PDB file of C-alpha atoms in Angstrom:
ATOM      1  CA  MET A   9       0.000   0.000   0.000  1.00 50.00           C
ATOM      2  CA  LYS A  10       2.770   2.433   1.013  1.00 55.00           C
ATOM      3  CA  GLU A  11       4.574   1.700  -2.248  1.00 56.00           C
ATOM      4  CA  GLU A  12       1.421   2.225  -4.250  1.00 60.00           C
ATOM      5  CA  LEU A  13       0.827   5.665  -2.738  1.00 65.00           C
ATOM      6  CA  ASN A  14       4.359   6.884  -3.373  1.00 74.00           C
ATOM      7  CA  ILE A  15       3.566   8.263  -6.830  1.00 85.00           C
ATOM      8  CA  VAL A  16       3.497  11.493  -8.784  1.00 91.00           C
ATOM      9  CA  LEU A  17       0.041  12.429 -10.026  1.00 93.00           C
ATOM     10  CA  THR A  18      -0.604  13.972 -13.417  1.00 91.00           C
ATOM     11  CA  GLU A  19      -2.230  17.389 -13.459  1.00 91.00           C
ATOM     12  CA  ALA A  20      -5.392  15.841 -14.874  1.00 92.00           C
ATOM     13  CA  VAL A  21      -5.668  13.353 -11.997  1.00 95.00           C
ATOM     14  CA  TYR A  22      -4.723  15.897  -9.311  1.00 96.00           C
ATOM     15  CA  TYR A  23      -7.312  18.447 -10.409  1.00 97.00           C
ATOM     16  CA  THR A  24      -9.973  15.788 -10.999  1.00 97.00           C
ATOM     17  CA  LEU A  25      -9.521  14.508  -7.444  1.00 98.00           C
ATOM     18  CA  LEU A  26      -9.823  18.063  -6.104  1.00 98.00           C
ATOM     19  CA  ALA A  27     -12.934  18.700  -8.205  1.00 98.00           C
ATOM     20  CA  LEU A  28     -14.543  15.518  -6.860  1.00 98.00           C
ATOM     21  CA  TYR A  29     -14.574  16.668  -3.227  1.00 98.00           C
ATOM     22  CA  SER A  30     -18.157  17.426  -4.230  1.00 96.00           C
ATOM     23  CA  PRO A  31     -19.995  15.043  -6.614  1.00 96.00           C
ATOM     24  CA  LEU A  32     -19.779  15.972 -10.294  1.00 96.00           C
ATOM     25  CA  HIS A  33     -20.442  14.431 -13.705  1.00 94.00           C
ATOM     26  CA  GLY A  34     -17.827  14.333 -16.459  1.00 94.00           C
ATOM     27  CA  TYR A  35     -18.718  17.653 -18.029  1.00 93.00           C
ATOM     28  CA  GLY A  36     -18.778  19.288 -14.589  1.00 95.00           C
ATOM     29  CA  ILE A  37     -15.267  18.000 -13.827  1.00 96.00           C
ATOM     30  CA  MET A  38     -13.991  19.493 -17.072  1.00 93.00           C
ATOM     31  CA  GLN A  39     -15.545  22.883 -16.278  1.00 94.00           C
ATOM     32  CA  GLU A  40     -14.392  22.887 -12.643  1.00 96.00           C
ATOM     33  CA  THR A  41     -10.824  21.972 -13.609  1.00 95.00           C
ATOM     34  CA  GLU A  42     -10.713  24.753 -16.164  1.00 93.00           C
ATOM     35  CA  ARG A  43     -12.093  27.226 -13.605  1.00 96.00           C
ATOM     36  CA  MET A  44      -9.584  26.226 -10.867  1.00 97.00           C
ATOM     37  CA  SER A  45      -6.627  26.566 -13.243  1.00 94.00           C
ATOM     38  CA  ASN A  46      -7.912  29.895 -14.626  1.00 95.00           C
ATOM     39  CA  GLY A  47      -8.521  28.361 -18.040  1.00 90.00           C
ATOM     40  CA  ARG A  48      -5.040  26.864 -18.312  1.00 88.00           C
ATOM     41  CA  LEU A  49      -5.930  23.183 -17.992  1.00 88.00           C
ATOM     42  CA  LYS A  50      -8.483  22.038 -20.525  1.00 86.00           C
ATOM     43  CA  LEU A  51      -9.087  18.306 -20.129  1.00 88.00           C
ATOM     44  CA  SER A  52     -10.002  16.462 -23.284  1.00 88.00           C
ATOM     45  CA  ALA A  53     -12.781  13.890 -23.077  1.00 91.00           C
ATOM     46  CA  GLY A  54     -10.315  11.086 -23.807  1.00 90.00           C
ATOM     47  CA  THR A  55      -7.936  12.150 -21.046  1.00 89.00           C
ATOM     48  CA  LEU A  56     -10.739  12.534 -18.539  1.00 94.00           C
ATOM     49  CA  TYR A  57     -12.247   9.170 -19.445  1.00 94.00           C
ATOM     50  CA  GLY A  58      -8.872   7.445 -19.021  1.00 92.00           C
ATOM     51  CA  ALA A  59      -8.281   9.207 -15.697  1.00 94.00           C
ATOM     52  CA  LEU A  60     -11.759   8.365 -14.358  1.00 97.00           C
ATOM     53  CA  SER A  61     -11.559   4.708 -15.422  1.00 96.00           C
ATOM     54  CA  SER A  62      -8.202   4.107 -13.792  1.00 95.00           C
ATOM     55  CA  MET A  63      -9.145   6.028 -10.621  1.00 97.00           C
ATOM     56  CA  LEU A  64     -12.338   3.947 -10.318  1.00 97.00           C
ATOM     57  CA  GLU A  65     -10.221   0.826 -10.673  1.00 97.00           C
ATOM     58  CA  LYS A  66      -7.795   2.010  -7.973  1.00 96.00           C
ATOM     59  CA  GLY A  67     -10.688   2.938  -5.700  1.00 97.00           C
ATOM     60  CA  TRP A  68      -9.733   6.628  -5.509  1.00 97.00           C
ATOM     61  CA  ILE A  69     -13.194   7.681  -6.673  1.00 98.00           C
ATOM     62  CA  ASN A  70     -16.689   6.199  -6.639  1.00 97.00           C
ATOM     63  CA  GLU A  71     -19.474   6.210  -9.165  1.00 95.00           C
ATOM     64  CA  LEU A  72     -22.728   7.472  -7.629  1.00 93.00           C
ATOM     65  CA  PRO A  73     -26.025   5.748  -8.402  1.00 86.00           C
ATOM     66  CA  ILE A  74     -27.669   7.463 -11.385  1.00 80.00           C
ATOM     67  CA  GLU A  75     -30.470   9.769 -10.261  1.00 74.00           C
ATOM     68  CA  GLU A  76     -33.839   9.373 -11.889  1.00 74.00           C
ATOM     69  CA  GLY A  77     -34.301  11.552 -14.933  1.00 73.00           C
ATOM     70  CA  SER A  78     -30.552  12.041 -15.326  1.00 72.00           C
ATOM     71  CA  ARG A  79     -28.458  10.394 -18.006  1.00 74.00           C
ATOM     72  CA  ARG A  80     -25.128  11.527 -16.665  1.00 83.00           C
ATOM     73  CA  LYS A  81     -22.984   9.511 -14.272  1.00 90.00           C
ATOM     74  CA  GLU A  82     -21.703  11.324 -11.216  1.00 94.00           C
ATOM     75  CA  TYR A  83     -18.456  10.649  -9.384  1.00 97.00           C
ATOM     76  CA  GLU A  84     -17.090  11.412  -5.920  1.00 97.00           C
ATOM     77  CA  ILE A  85     -13.699  11.115  -4.214  1.00 98.00           C
ATOM     78  CA  THR A  86     -13.191   8.239  -1.701  1.00 98.00           C
ATOM     79  CA  ASP A  87     -11.169   8.241   1.542  1.00 97.00           C
ATOM     80  CA  LEU A  88      -8.314   6.521  -0.290  1.00 96.00           C
ATOM     81  CA  GLY A  89      -8.508   9.222  -2.968  1.00 97.00           C
ATOM     82  CA  LYS A  90      -8.291  11.893  -0.296  1.00 97.00           C
ATOM     83  CA  GLU A  91      -5.223  10.174   1.156  1.00 96.00           C
ATOM     84  CA  VAL A  92      -3.573  10.086  -2.276  1.00 95.00           C
ATOM     85  CA  VAL A  93      -4.250  13.733  -3.036  1.00 96.00           C
ATOM     86  CA  THR A  94      -3.077  14.784   0.451  1.00 96.00           C
ATOM     87  CA  LEU A  95       0.225  12.972  -0.074  1.00 95.00           C
ATOM     88  CA  GLU A  96       0.545  14.684  -3.448  1.00 96.00           C
ATOM     89  CA  LEU A  97      -0.056  18.041  -1.797  1.00 96.00           C
ATOM     90  CA  SER A  98       2.856  17.506   0.621  1.00 95.00           C
ATOM     91  CA  ARG A  99       5.076  16.479  -2.280  1.00 94.00           C
ATOM     92  CA  LEU A 100       4.099  19.660  -4.147  1.00 96.00           C
ATOM     93  CA  GLU A 101       4.728  21.733  -1.031  1.00 96.00           C
ATOM     94  CA  GLU A 102       8.245  20.337  -0.872  1.00 95.00           C
ATOM     95  CA  LEU A 103       8.800  21.295  -4.525  1.00 95.00           C
ATOM     96  CA  VAL A 104       7.471  24.796  -3.940  1.00 95.00           C
ATOM     97  CA  ALA A 105       9.476  25.314  -0.737  1.00 95.00           C
ATOM     98  CA  ASN A 106      12.737  24.263  -2.384  1.00 95.00           C
ATOM     99  CA  GLY A 107      11.984  26.306  -5.468  1.00 93.00           C
ATOM    100  CA  LYS A 108      11.295  29.412  -3.432  1.00 92.00           C
ATOM    101  CA  LYS A 109      14.388  28.914  -1.278  1.00 92.00           C
ATOM    102  CA  ILE A 110      16.779  28.666  -4.221  1.00 92.00           C
ATOM    103  CA  ILE A 111      15.195  30.816  -6.929  1.00 90.00           C
ATOM    104  CA  LYS A 112      14.236  33.704  -4.648  1.00 79.00           C
ATOM    105  CA  GLN A 113      17.647  33.662  -2.968  1.00 72.00           C
ATOM    106  CA  ILE A 114      19.376  34.248  -6.282  1.00 65.00           C
ATOM    107  CA  GLU A 115      16.901  36.906  -7.384  1.00 61.00           C
ATOM    108  CA  LEU A 116      17.198  38.964  -4.192  1.00 56.00           C
TER     109      LEU A 116
ATOM    110  CA  MET B  30     -28.523  21.233 -48.986  1.00 88.00           C
ATOM    111  CA  LYS B  31     -26.786  17.853 -48.767  1.00 91.00           C
ATOM    112  CA  LYS B  32     -23.957  16.135 -50.518  1.00 93.00           C
ATOM    113  CA  THR B  33     -22.354  12.716 -50.432  1.00 94.00           C
ATOM    114  CA  VAL B  34     -18.664  12.170 -51.061  1.00 93.00           C
ATOM    115  CA  ARG B  35     -17.115   8.806 -51.859  1.00 93.00           C
ATOM    116  CA  LYS B  36     -13.504   8.600 -50.767  1.00 90.00           C
ATOM    117  CA  LYS B  37     -10.880   6.142 -49.572  1.00 87.00           C
ATOM    118  CA  PHE B  38      -9.276   6.382 -46.134  1.00 87.00           C
ATOM    119  CA  PHE B  39      -5.936   4.793 -45.322  1.00 84.00           C
ATOM    120  CA  VAL B  40      -4.705   4.437 -41.737  1.00 80.00           C
ATOM    121  CA  TRP B  41      -1.512   6.413 -42.422  1.00 80.00           C
ATOM    122  CA  GLU B  42      -3.568   9.334 -43.704  1.00 86.00           C
ATOM    123  CA  TYR B  43      -5.505   9.947 -40.488  1.00 86.00           C
ATOM    124  CA  GLU B  44      -4.077  13.447 -39.994  1.00 86.00           C
ATOM    125  CA  LYS B  45      -4.963  14.343 -43.587  1.00 92.00           C
ATOM    126  CA  GLU B  46      -8.438  12.878 -43.079  1.00 93.00           C
ATOM    127  CA  GLU B  47      -9.074  15.026 -39.993  1.00 92.00           C
ATOM    128  CA  LYS B  48      -7.810  18.141 -41.788  1.00 93.00           C
ATOM    129  CA  TRP B  49     -10.027  17.420 -44.778  1.00 95.00           C
ATOM    130  CA  ILE B  50     -13.172  17.167 -42.639  1.00 95.00           C
ATOM    131  CA  ASN B  51     -12.331  20.367 -40.787  1.00 94.00           C
ATOM    132  CA  LYS B  52     -11.639  22.120 -44.094  1.00 95.00           C
ATOM    133  CA  MET B  53     -15.024  20.998 -45.419  1.00 95.00           C
ATOM    134  CA  SER B  54     -16.568  22.265 -42.179  1.00 95.00           C
ATOM    135  CA  ALA B  55     -14.858  25.660 -42.558  1.00 94.00           C
ATOM    136  CA  GLU B  56     -16.394  25.846 -46.040  1.00 95.00           C
ATOM    137  CA  GLY B  57     -19.803  25.271 -44.466  1.00 95.00           C
ATOM    138  CA  TRP B  58     -20.091  21.546 -45.249  1.00 96.00           C
ATOM    139  CA  GLN B  59     -20.742  19.800 -41.926  1.00 96.00           C
ATOM    140  CA  LEU B  60     -20.098  16.066 -41.796  1.00 96.00           C
ATOM    141  CA  VAL B  61     -23.212  14.318 -40.499  1.00 96.00           C
ATOM    142  CA  HIS B  62     -22.380  10.709 -41.297  1.00 95.00           C
ATOM    143  CA  ALA B  63     -19.233   8.746 -42.056  1.00 93.00           C
ATOM    144  CA  SER B  64     -18.836   5.101 -42.936  1.00 91.00           C
ATOM    145  CA  LEU B  65     -16.342   3.260 -45.130  1.00 89.00           C
ATOM    146  CA  PHE B  66     -15.850   5.221 -48.411  1.00 89.00           C
ATOM    147  CA  ASN B  67     -19.029   7.169 -47.695  1.00 93.00           C
ATOM    148  CA  TYR B  68     -19.279  10.678 -46.258  1.00 95.00           C
ATOM    149  CA  LYS B  69     -22.470  12.704 -45.962  1.00 96.00           C
ATOM    150  CA  PHE B  70     -22.357  16.477 -45.514  1.00 96.00           C
ATOM    151  CA  GLU B  71     -24.967  19.113 -44.829  1.00 95.00           C
ATOM    152  CA  LYS B  72     -24.670  22.798 -45.571  1.00 95.00           C
ATOM    153  CA  GLY B  73     -24.493  24.777 -42.332  1.00 93.00           C
ATOM    154  CA  ASP B  74     -22.746  27.507 -40.371  1.00 93.00           C
ATOM    155  CA  PRO B  75     -18.981  27.325 -41.132  1.00 92.00           C
ATOM    156  CA  ASP B  76     -18.043  28.255 -37.559  1.00 84.00           C
ATOM    157  CA  GLU B  77     -20.344  25.870 -35.746  1.00 93.00           C
ATOM    158  CA  TYR B  78     -18.327  22.673 -35.291  1.00 94.00           C
ATOM    159  CA  ALA B  79     -14.841  21.324 -34.730  1.00 94.00           C
ATOM    160  CA  TYR B  80     -14.199  17.763 -35.911  1.00 95.00           C
ATOM    161  CA  LYS B  81     -11.896  15.101 -34.576  1.00 93.00           C
ATOM    162  CA  LEU B  82     -10.921  11.647 -35.715  1.00 92.00           C
ATOM    163  CA  GLU B  83     -10.131   9.309 -32.861  1.00 91.00           C
ATOM    164  CA  LEU B  84      -8.736   5.801 -32.725  1.00 90.00           C
ATOM    165  CA  MET B  85     -10.112   3.636 -29.921  1.00 92.00           C
ATOM    166  CA  ASP B  86      -8.518   0.501 -28.459  1.00 88.00           C
ATOM    167  CA  LYS B  87     -11.202  -1.758 -29.846  1.00 90.00           C
ATOM    168  CA  ASP B  88     -13.807  -1.901 -32.594  1.00 92.00           C
ATOM    169  CA  ALA B  89     -16.725   0.528 -32.233  1.00 92.00           C
ATOM    170  CA  LYS B  90     -19.099  -2.431 -31.748  1.00 93.00           C
ATOM    171  CA  ASN B  91     -17.208  -3.532 -28.640  1.00 94.00           C
ATOM    172  CA  LYS B  92     -18.813  -3.033 -25.215  1.00 95.00           C
ATOM    173  CA  GLU B  93     -15.865  -1.054 -23.808  1.00 93.00           C
ATOM    174  CA  SER B  94     -15.881   1.186 -26.861  1.00 95.00           C
ATOM    175  CA  ARG B  95     -19.617   1.760 -26.449  1.00 95.00           C
ATOM    176  CA  ALA B  96     -19.093   2.819 -22.818  1.00 93.00           C
ATOM    177  CA  TYR B  97     -16.508   5.355 -23.987  1.00 95.00           C
ATOM    178  CA  MET B  98     -18.816   6.597 -26.758  1.00 95.00           C
ATOM    179  CA  ASP B  99     -21.623   7.064 -24.206  1.00 93.00           C
ATOM    180  CA  PHE B 100     -19.236   9.083 -22.054  1.00 94.00           C
ATOM    181  CA  LEU B 101     -18.369  11.290 -25.037  1.00 95.00           C
ATOM    182  CA  GLN B 102     -22.036  12.053 -25.483  1.00 93.00           C
ATOM    183  CA  GLU B 103     -22.244  13.078 -21.821  1.00 91.00           C
ATOM    184  CA  MET B 104     -19.393  15.489 -22.620  1.00 92.00           C
ATOM    185  CA  ASN B 105     -21.518  17.138 -25.352  1.00 91.00           C
ATOM    186  CA  ILE B 106     -19.520  15.449 -28.088  1.00 95.00           C
ATOM    187  CA  GLU B 107     -21.494  14.147 -31.021  1.00 95.00           C
ATOM    188  CA  LEU B 108     -20.642  10.925 -32.817  1.00 96.00           C
ATOM    189  CA  VAL B 109     -21.080  11.280 -36.572  1.00 96.00           C
ATOM    190  CA  GLY B 110     -19.466   8.127 -37.838  1.00 94.00           C
ATOM    191  CA  GLU B 111     -17.529   4.968 -37.141  1.00 93.00           C
ATOM    192  CA  ILE B 112     -15.171   2.845 -39.205  1.00 92.00           C
ATOM    193  CA  SER B 113     -13.900  -0.180 -37.234  1.00 89.00           C
ATOM    194  CA  ALA B 114     -12.027   1.366 -34.268  1.00 90.00           C
ATOM    195  CA  TRP B 115     -12.041   4.899 -35.729  1.00 93.00           C
ATOM    196  CA  ILE B 116     -14.715   7.337 -34.649  1.00 95.00           C
ATOM    197  CA  TYR B 117     -15.612  10.705 -36.177  1.00 96.00           C
ATOM    198  CA  LEU B 118     -16.534  13.242 -33.530  1.00 96.00           C
ATOM    199  CA  ARG B 119     -17.774  16.780 -33.531  1.00 95.00           C
ATOM    200  CA  LYS B 120     -18.222  19.409 -30.877  1.00 94.00           C
ATOM    201  CA  LYS B 121     -19.616  22.934 -30.934  1.00 93.00           C
ATOM    202  CA  LYS B 122     -16.812  25.457 -31.346  1.00 91.00           C
ATOM    203  CA  ALA B 123     -18.667  27.710 -28.893  1.00 90.00           C
ATOM    204  CA  GLU B 124     -17.970  25.051 -26.225  1.00 85.00           C
ATOM    205  CA  GLY B 125     -14.249  25.043 -26.846  1.00 80.00           C
ATOM    206  CA  GLY B 126     -13.890  22.597 -29.712  1.00 80.00           C
ATOM    207  CA  PHE B 127     -11.105  20.012 -29.572  1.00 83.00           C
ATOM    208  CA  ASP B 128      -8.040  22.242 -29.306  1.00 63.00           C
ATOM    209  CA  ASP B 129      -7.465  20.884 -25.834  1.00 58.00           C
ATOM    210  CA  ASP B 130      -5.347  17.777 -26.043  1.00 66.00           C
ATOM    211  CA  ASN B 131      -1.794  18.565 -27.038  1.00 68.00           C
ATOM    212  CA  ARG B 132      -0.300  16.246 -24.463  1.00 77.00           C
ATOM    213  CA  LEU B 133       2.597  14.140 -25.625  1.00 83.00           C
ATOM    214  CA  ILE B 134       1.178  11.053 -23.964  1.00 83.00           C
ATOM    215  CA  SER B 135      -1.889  11.279 -26.248  1.00 82.00           C
ATOM    216  CA  LYS B 136       0.363  11.395 -29.285  1.00 84.00           C
ATOM    217  CA  VAL B 137       2.348   8.397 -28.052  1.00 88.00           C
ATOM    218  CA  THR B 138      -0.837   6.439 -27.354  1.00 87.00           C
ATOM    219  CA  ARG B 139      -2.175   7.122 -30.827  1.00 85.00           C
ATOM    220  CA  SER B 140       1.112   6.227 -32.523  1.00 90.00           C
ATOM    221  CA  VAL B 141       1.386   2.999 -30.519  1.00 92.00           C
ATOM    222  CA  LYS B 142      -2.148   1.990 -31.544  1.00 90.00           C
ATOM    223  CA  ILE B 143      -1.375   2.763 -35.184  1.00 90.00           C
ATOM    224  CA  GLY B 144       1.855   0.781 -34.836  1.00 93.00           C
ATOM    225  CA  GLU B 145      -0.222  -2.197 -33.715  1.00 91.00           C
ATOM    226  CA  ILE B 146      -2.388  -1.896 -36.823  1.00 90.00           C
ATOM    227  CA  TYR B 147       0.729  -1.904 -39.053  1.00 92.00           C
ATOM    228  CA  GLN B 148       2.098  -4.865 -37.146  1.00 93.00           C
ATOM    229  CA  ASN B 149      -1.115  -6.843 -37.645  1.00 92.00           C
ATOM    230  CA  MET B 150      -1.058  -5.984 -41.357  1.00 93.00           C
ATOM    231  CA  MET B 151       2.531  -7.238 -41.569  1.00 95.00           C
ATOM    232  CA  ILE B 152       1.678 -10.502 -39.806  1.00 95.00           C
ATOM    233  CA  LEU B 153      -1.261 -11.016 -42.160  1.00 95.00           C
ATOM    234  CA  LEU B 154       0.871 -10.323 -45.245  1.00 95.00           C
ATOM    235  CA  LEU B 155       3.695 -12.612 -44.134  1.00 95.00           C
ATOM    236  CA  SER B 156       1.243 -15.438 -43.349  1.00 96.00           C
ATOM    237  CA  MET B 157      -0.304 -14.923 -46.782  1.00 95.00           C
ATOM    238  CA  ILE B 158       3.133 -15.166 -48.408  1.00 96.00           C
ATOM    239  CA  ALA B 159       3.990 -18.310 -46.409  1.00 96.00           C
ATOM    240  CA  VAL B 160       0.717 -20.016 -47.357  1.00 95.00           C
ATOM    241  CA  SER B 161       1.222 -19.047 -51.007  1.00 95.00           C
ATOM    242  CA  VAL B 162       4.771 -20.462 -51.077  1.00 95.00           C
ATOM    243  CA  ILE B 163       3.443 -23.773 -49.732  1.00 95.00           C
ATOM    244  CA  GLY B 164       0.689 -23.598 -52.357  1.00 93.00           C
ATOM    245  CA  ILE B 165       3.218 -23.105 -55.149  1.00 93.00           C
ATOM    246  CA  ILE B 166       5.265 -26.104 -53.952  1.00 92.00           C
ATOM    247  CA  ILE B 167       2.177 -28.363 -53.740  1.00 91.00           C
ATOM    248  CA  PHE B 168       0.780 -27.416 -57.144  1.00 89.00           C
ATOM    249  CA  HIS B 169       4.247 -27.658 -58.675  1.00 88.00           C
ATOM    250  CA  GLU B 170       4.509 -31.270 -57.483  1.00 88.00           C
ATOM    251  CA  LEU B 171       1.108 -32.220 -58.910  1.00 87.00           C
ATOM    252  CA  LYS B 172       0.696 -33.442 -62.476  1.00 85.00           C
ATOM    253  CA  SER B 173       0.612 -30.396 -64.711  1.00 85.00           C
ATOM    254  CA  SER B 174      -2.847 -29.353 -65.923  1.00 88.00           C
ATOM    255  CA  PRO B 175      -4.560 -26.011 -66.683  1.00 89.00           C
ATOM    256  CA  ILE B 176      -5.941 -26.011 -63.110  1.00 89.00           C
ATOM    257  CA  THR B 177      -2.571 -26.573 -61.423  1.00 89.00           C
ATOM    258  CA  SER B 178      -0.898 -23.934 -63.572  1.00 89.00           C
ATOM    259  CA  PHE B 179      -3.728 -21.522 -62.733  1.00 91.00           C
ATOM    260  CA  PHE B 180      -3.147 -22.042 -58.996  1.00 91.00           C
ATOM    261  CA  GLU B 181       0.618 -21.848 -59.393  1.00 91.00           C
ATOM    262  CA  GLY B 182       0.173 -18.514 -61.154  1.00 92.00           C
ATOM    263  CA  PHE B 183      -2.316 -17.319 -58.551  1.00 93.00           C
ATOM    264  CA  PHE B 184      -0.018 -18.128 -55.623  1.00 95.00           C
ATOM    265  CA  THR B 185       2.992 -16.625 -57.409  1.00 94.00           C
ATOM    266  CA  GLY B 186       0.960 -13.425 -57.780  1.00 95.00           C
ATOM    267  CA  MET B 187       0.098 -13.511 -54.065  1.00 94.00           C
ATOM    268  CA  VAL B 188       3.793 -13.876 -53.148  1.00 96.00           C
ATOM    269  CA  PHE B 189       4.814 -10.947 -55.353  1.00 95.00           C
ATOM    270  CA  GLY B 190       1.889  -8.763 -54.311  1.00 95.00           C
ATOM    271  CA  GLY B 191       2.338  -9.556 -50.623  1.00 95.00           C
ATOM    272  CA  SER B 192       6.080  -8.927 -50.764  1.00 95.00           C
ATOM    273  CA  LEU B 193       5.582  -5.620 -52.549  1.00 95.00           C
ATOM    274  CA  ILE B 194       3.077  -4.335 -49.970  1.00 94.00           C
ATOM    275  CA  SER B 195       5.326  -5.540 -47.116  1.00 94.00           C
ATOM    276  CA  VAL B 196       8.296  -3.665 -48.555  1.00 95.00           C
ATOM    277  CA  LEU B 197       6.165  -0.522 -48.957  1.00 93.00           C
ATOM    278  CA  LEU B 198       4.949  -0.864 -45.369  1.00 93.00           C
ATOM    279  CA  ILE B 199       8.436  -0.917 -43.853  1.00 94.00           C
ATOM    280  CA  PRO B 200       9.170   2.836 -44.221  1.00 94.00           C
ATOM    281  CA  VAL B 201       5.696   3.697 -42.888  1.00 91.00           C
ATOM    282  CA  LEU B 202       6.306   1.470 -39.880  1.00 93.00           C
ATOM    283  CA  LYS B 203       9.770   2.961 -39.305  1.00 94.00           C
ATOM    284  CA  LYS B 204       8.423   6.516 -39.497  1.00 94.00           C
ATOM    285  CA  ASN B 205       5.803   5.687 -36.878  1.00 93.00           C
ATOM    286  CA  GLN B 206       8.414   4.137 -34.575  1.00 94.00           C
ATOM    287  CA  LYS B 207      10.592   7.232 -34.946  1.00 95.00           C
ATOM    288  CA  LYS B 208       7.625   9.401 -33.942  1.00 91.00           C
ATOM    289  CA  ILE B 209       7.069   7.316 -30.795  1.00 93.00           C
ATOM    290  CA  ARG B 210      10.753   7.475 -29.803  1.00 93.00           C
ATOM    291  CA  ALA B 211      10.910  11.239 -30.319  1.00 91.00           C
ATOM    292  CA  ALA B 212       7.803  11.786 -28.204  1.00 89.00           C
ATOM    293  CA  LEU B 213       9.112   9.480 -25.464  1.00 90.00           C
ATOM    294  CA  ARG B 214      12.372  11.473 -25.339  1.00 91.00           C
ATOM    295  CA  GLU B 215      10.321  14.656 -24.946  1.00 89.00           C
ATOM    296  CA  LEU B 216       8.280  13.067 -22.174  1.00 87.00           C
ATOM    297  CA  VAL B 217      11.388  12.820 -20.025  1.00 87.00           C
ATOM    298  CA  VAL B 218      11.372  16.621 -19.892  1.00 87.00           C
ATOM    299  CA  ALA B 219       7.706  17.513 -19.773  1.00 81.00           C
ATOM    300  CA  GLU B 220       4.244  16.062 -19.989  1.00 74.00           C
ATOM    301  CA  ARG B 221       2.967  18.710 -22.369  1.00 70.00           C
ATOM    302  CA  SER B 222       4.433  19.549 -25.752  1.00 53.00           C
TER     303      SER B 222
END
């Protein structure tokens, strides 16, 4: 388990996990990701589908039962998913801290 | 206004194919149906749609492929045609179109899938040649008659034809492999091109 969690997430997966802290369908994830990244990260349908399928398989997200009258599947992050994204956040914090320390030092 | 175009499509021309459909679209001819050799267009707003040609892992009839195609529809992407594992997609330009996947990994994935198609073609051709060589030997051994000489000629033709196509396929295959290697080298540096 430890080994499995020691990974580097892609931007698509990282932002999708963040977006799924509240339940969303595919199109909603795409919009939310674009909004969070100020329009920088535009997920293609193929990328998102691949990310969702493999995260479902790993148990990082869940598929919610389809509501009546709705055709779209909704997804939500699981506890394991939250653990994964939290670990990724600490990794990113390390990157940022080291970057700031060295780059800012030279600039000042 | 409608028009039907009959046209061939070869695997190695997929980029050209996608460009052609988008060019037709920019001229106001919107693709509404695509099947083998058969393309149906309708006159419409030139700025309405962006088109994309995508290669799936499996044939469009497959259950996994169908699940993916359903997902595309949930993403407001319309399916206008399918040819084996290729699907023709369109999306409203007002909703962003398809100019969103320039990731290297997508390019690698596509090239690998195309490489598999070439490989399968090669295997098929080489098996055909092998069977034909055996055929030639068998019919050569038999007592000569118009029928045996017909089959000998037929199999000889298969060997020559098969060899010729195989030889022509080699540079195409090599070019595809080169593309994959170049993209993989880039991936060491960054995920996005």
